[in-house]
Short mmCIF file of C-alpha atoms in Angstrom, two decimals:
data_model
loop_
_atom_site.label_atom_id
_atom_site.label_comp_id
_atom_site.label_asym_id
_atom_site.label_seq_id
_atom_site.Cartn_x
_atom_site.Cartn_y
_atom_site.Cartn_z
CA ASN A 1 -15.47 22.30 5.09
CA GLY A 2 -17.09 20.99 1.98
CA HIS A 3 -19.61 18.26 1.38
CA VAL A 4 -19.00 14.57 1.77
CA LEU A 5 -19.63 12.87 -1.54
CA VAL A 6 -20.36 9.23 -2.22
CA ASP A 7 -19.42 8.16 -5.72
CA ALA A 8 -19.20 11.87 -6.69
CA GLU A 9 -22.72 12.67 -5.43
CA LYS A 10 -23.50 14.65 -2.29
CA MET A 11 -24.15 12.20 0.53
CA SER A 12 -27.75 12.54 1.60
CA LYS A 13 -30.37 10.43 3.33
CA SER A 14 -32.94 11.59 0.78
CA LYS A 15 -30.77 10.29 -2.09
CA GLY A 16 -30.30 6.98 -0.31
CA ASN A 17 -26.52 7.10 -0.59
CA PHE A 18 -25.85 7.67 3.10
CA ILE A 19 -23.25 5.30 4.55
CA LEU A 20 -22.95 4.74 8.28
CA MET A 21 -19.49 3.76 9.48
CA GLU A 22 -20.74 0.47 10.93
CA GLU A 23 -22.45 -0.44 7.64
CA GLY A 24 -19.32 0.46 5.70
CA VAL A 25 -17.13 -1.70 7.91
CA GLU A 26 -19.55 -4.62 7.56
CA GLU A 27 -19.66 -4.26 3.78
CA TYR A 28 -16.00 -3.51 3.04
CA SER A 29 -14.00 -4.35 6.23
CA ALA A 30 -12.39 -1.81 8.51
CA ASP A 31 -9.14 -1.63 6.54
CA ALA A 32 -10.81 -1.28 3.12
CA MET A 33 -13.12 1.40 4.53
CA ARG A 34 -10.15 3.29 5.98
CA PHE A 35 -8.26 2.90 2.68
CA ALA A 36 -11.18 4.42 0.74
CA LEU A 37 -11.62 7.21 3.30
CA ALA A 38 -7.93 8.10 3.10
CA ASP A 39 -8.25 8.14 -0.69
CA ALA A 40 -11.34 10.40 -0.50
CA GLY A 41 -9.31 13.59 -0.83
CA ASP A 42 -7.08 16.08 0.91
CA GLY A 43 -7.30 19.73 1.74
CA LEU A 44 -10.40 21.82 1.22
CA GLU A 45 -11.81 19.84 -1.68
CA ASP A 46 -15.00 17.87 -1.12
CA ALA A 47 -14.22 14.40 0.21
CA ASN A 48 -15.42 11.76 -2.25
CA PHE A 49 -15.90 8.29 -0.78
CA ASP A 50 -15.72 6.04 -3.83
CA ARG A 51 -17.27 2.62 -3.30
CA SER A 52 -15.16 1.19 -6.10
CA VAL A 53 -12.00 2.20 -4.21
CA ALA A 54 -13.29 0.38 -1.11
CA ASN A 55 -14.08 -2.71 -3.19
CA GLN A 56 -10.69 -2.56 -4.91
CA ALA A 57 -8.97 -2.15 -1.54
CA ILE A 58 -10.39 -5.51 -0.46
CA SER A 59 -8.77 -7.11 -3.50
CA TYR A 60 -5.52 -5.16 -3.18
CA LEU A 61 -5.01 -6.17 0.44
CA PHE A 62 -5.92 -9.81 -0.18
CA VAL A 63 -3.72 -10.15 -3.26
CA GLU A 64 -0.77 -8.48 -1.55
CA GLU A 65 -1.11 -10.75 1.49
CA GLU A 66 -1.12 -13.79 -0.80
CA TRP A 67 1.97 -12.48 -2.62
CA VAL A 68 3.77 -12.00 0.72
CA LYS A 69 2.93 -15.60 1.64
CA SER A 70 4.31 -16.77 -1.72
CA VAL A 71 7.69 -15.04 -1.27
CA LEU A 72 8.12 -15.86 2.42
CA PRO A 73 10.19 -19.00 1.78
CA SER A 74 12.71 -17.00 -0.29
CA ILE A 75 13.10 -14.23 2.31
CA ALA A 76 12.78 -16.26 5.52
CA GLN A 77 16.51 -16.22 6.35
CA THR A 78 17.09 -12.52 5.64
CA THR A 79 16.61 -9.22 7.37
CA SER A 80 16.14 -5.89 5.66
CA ASN A 81 19.26 -4.64 7.49
CA GLU A 82 21.62 -7.09 5.80
CA VAL A 83 21.47 -5.59 2.35
CA ASP A 84 24.83 -5.63 0.58
CA THR A 85 24.32 -2.97 -2.06
CA SER A 86 27.69 -3.68 -3.69
CA SER A 87 26.26 -6.82 -5.29
CA PHE A 88 23.18 -5.04 -6.66
CA SER A 89 22.46 -5.00 -10.34
CA PHE A 90 21.51 -1.69 -11.90
CA MET A 91 17.79 -2.55 -11.63
CA GLU A 92 18.15 -3.50 -7.96
CA ARG A 93 19.81 -0.14 -7.27
CA ILE A 94 16.92 1.60 -9.02
CA PHE A 95 14.35 -0.38 -7.01
CA ASP A 96 16.18 0.36 -3.75
CA ASN A 97 16.49 4.06 -4.61
CA GLU A 98 12.81 4.36 -5.56
CA MET A 99 11.78 2.67 -2.32
CA HIS A 100 13.81 5.18 -0.29
CA TYR A 101 12.33 8.08 -2.26
CA LEU A 102 8.73 6.89 -1.86
CA ILE A 103 9.20 6.20 1.85
CA ALA A 104 10.49 9.73 2.42
CA GLU A 105 7.71 11.30 0.34
CA ALA A 106 4.97 9.25 2.00
CA LYS A 107 6.31 10.31 5.39
CA LYS A 108 6.06 13.96 4.36
CA ASP A 109 2.53 13.43 3.06
CA PHE A 110 1.32 11.67 6.20
CA LEU A 111 2.94 14.23 8.50
CA THR A 112 1.12 17.03 6.68
CA MET A 113 -2.13 15.00 6.74
CA ASN A 114 -2.22 14.58 2.97
CA TYR A 115 -3.49 11.04 3.29
CA ARG A 116 -4.57 10.64 -0.32
CA GLU A 117 -1.12 11.57 -1.58
CA GLY A 118 0.42 9.43 1.16
CA ILE A 119 -1.41 6.25 0.21
CA HIS A 120 -0.69 6.88 -3.44
CA ARG A 121 3.00 6.83 -2.65
CA ALA A 122 2.87 4.19 0.12
CA TRP A 123 0.63 1.79 -1.79
CA TYR A 124 0.08 2.46 -5.48
CA ASP A 125 3.56 3.76 -6.34
CA MET A 126 5.27 1.12 -4.20
CA MET A 127 3.31 -1.59 -6.02
CA ILE A 128 4.29 -0.11 -9.37
CA ILE A 129 8.01 -0.17 -8.59
CA ARG A 130 7.77 -3.69 -7.15
CA ASP A 131 5.93 -4.90 -10.24
CA LEU A 132 8.53 -3.33 -12.52
CA TYR A 133 11.31 -5.01 -10.53
CA ARG A 134 9.44 -8.35 -10.53
CA ASP A 135 8.89 -8.09 -14.29
CA TRP A 136 12.59 -7.37 -14.84
CA ALA A 137 13.54 -10.36 -12.69
CA GLN A 138 11.22 -12.66 -14.64
CA ARG A 139 12.46 -11.42 -18.02
CA THR A 140 16.13 -11.76 -17.10
CA GLY A 141 15.79 -14.99 -15.13
CA ARG A 142 17.50 -13.38 -12.16
CA PRO A 143 15.86 -13.99 -8.76
CA MET A 144 14.63 -10.99 -6.83
CA HIS A 145 16.98 -10.01 -4.01
CA PRO A 146 15.57 -11.50 -0.77
CA ALA A 147 16.66 -8.64 1.51
CA LEU A 148 15.20 -6.08 -0.91
CA LEU A 149 11.91 -7.97 -0.94
CA ARG A 150 11.84 -8.06 2.86
CA ARG A 151 12.57 -4.33 3.01
CA PHE A 152 9.78 -3.69 0.51
CA ILE A 153 7.25 -5.76 2.48
CA GLU A 154 8.23 -4.23 5.82
CA SER A 155 8.13 -0.72 4.38
CA VAL A 156 4.69 -1.08 2.83
CA ALA A 157 3.28 -2.64 6.00
CA LEU A 158 4.79 0.11 8.15
CA MET A 159 3.65 2.97 5.90
CA MET A 160 0.15 1.56 5.56
CA GLN A 161 -0.19 0.77 9.26
CA PRO A 162 -2.06 4.01 10.11
CA ILE A 163 -4.50 3.32 7.27
CA THR A 164 -4.76 -0.48 7.31
CA PRO A 165 -3.71 -1.55 10.83
CA HIS A 166 -5.29 -5.01 10.70
CA TRP A 167 -3.69 -5.92 7.38
CA SER A 168 -0.33 -4.56 8.53
CA GLU A 169 -0.49 -6.67 11.68
CA ILE A 170 -1.14 -9.78 9.60
CA ILE A 171 1.87 -8.97 7.41
CA TYR A 172 4.12 -8.44 10.45
CA GLU A 173 2.94 -11.76 11.90
CA LEU A 174 3.79 -13.50 8.61
CA LEU A 175 7.27 -11.93 8.62
CA THR A 176 8.03 -12.88 12.22
CA SER A 177 6.60 -16.40 12.29
#
């Protein structure tokens, strides 16, 4: 076991960079704290709790929740099971394929307790592919496929549930209400 670092410095009471869990939850929220802890590192490397990651996680989770609320009207009548792939455009097939790949890879990462790699696939990479798909849809004037959007939202919420259980519960409630 290595040292626990805070912002790349050894955590120490004498340095004044010691973070108690309760203080961290009060400052960042439980989900943002868990997000930053999962991103702190895998394996035998020193774990580095980065305060900027915790602060960014607050924004990430809030912005994503707001985006889900904004697309709810367009996906309300769909389920992720009713995807007719025969009508997909090339870009929709790419988005669907990338989602399946990232889901499988994140599962492998989480099962082997590589949480940093897991959240990079389950969160950061999923957001990248969604943003690329959203950009394509805006540029071409074609609406995003509602069932694909629902699958994306459900998948991210499910994959992030061990890391951000409170946020995931909110997303599930939005999808089922």
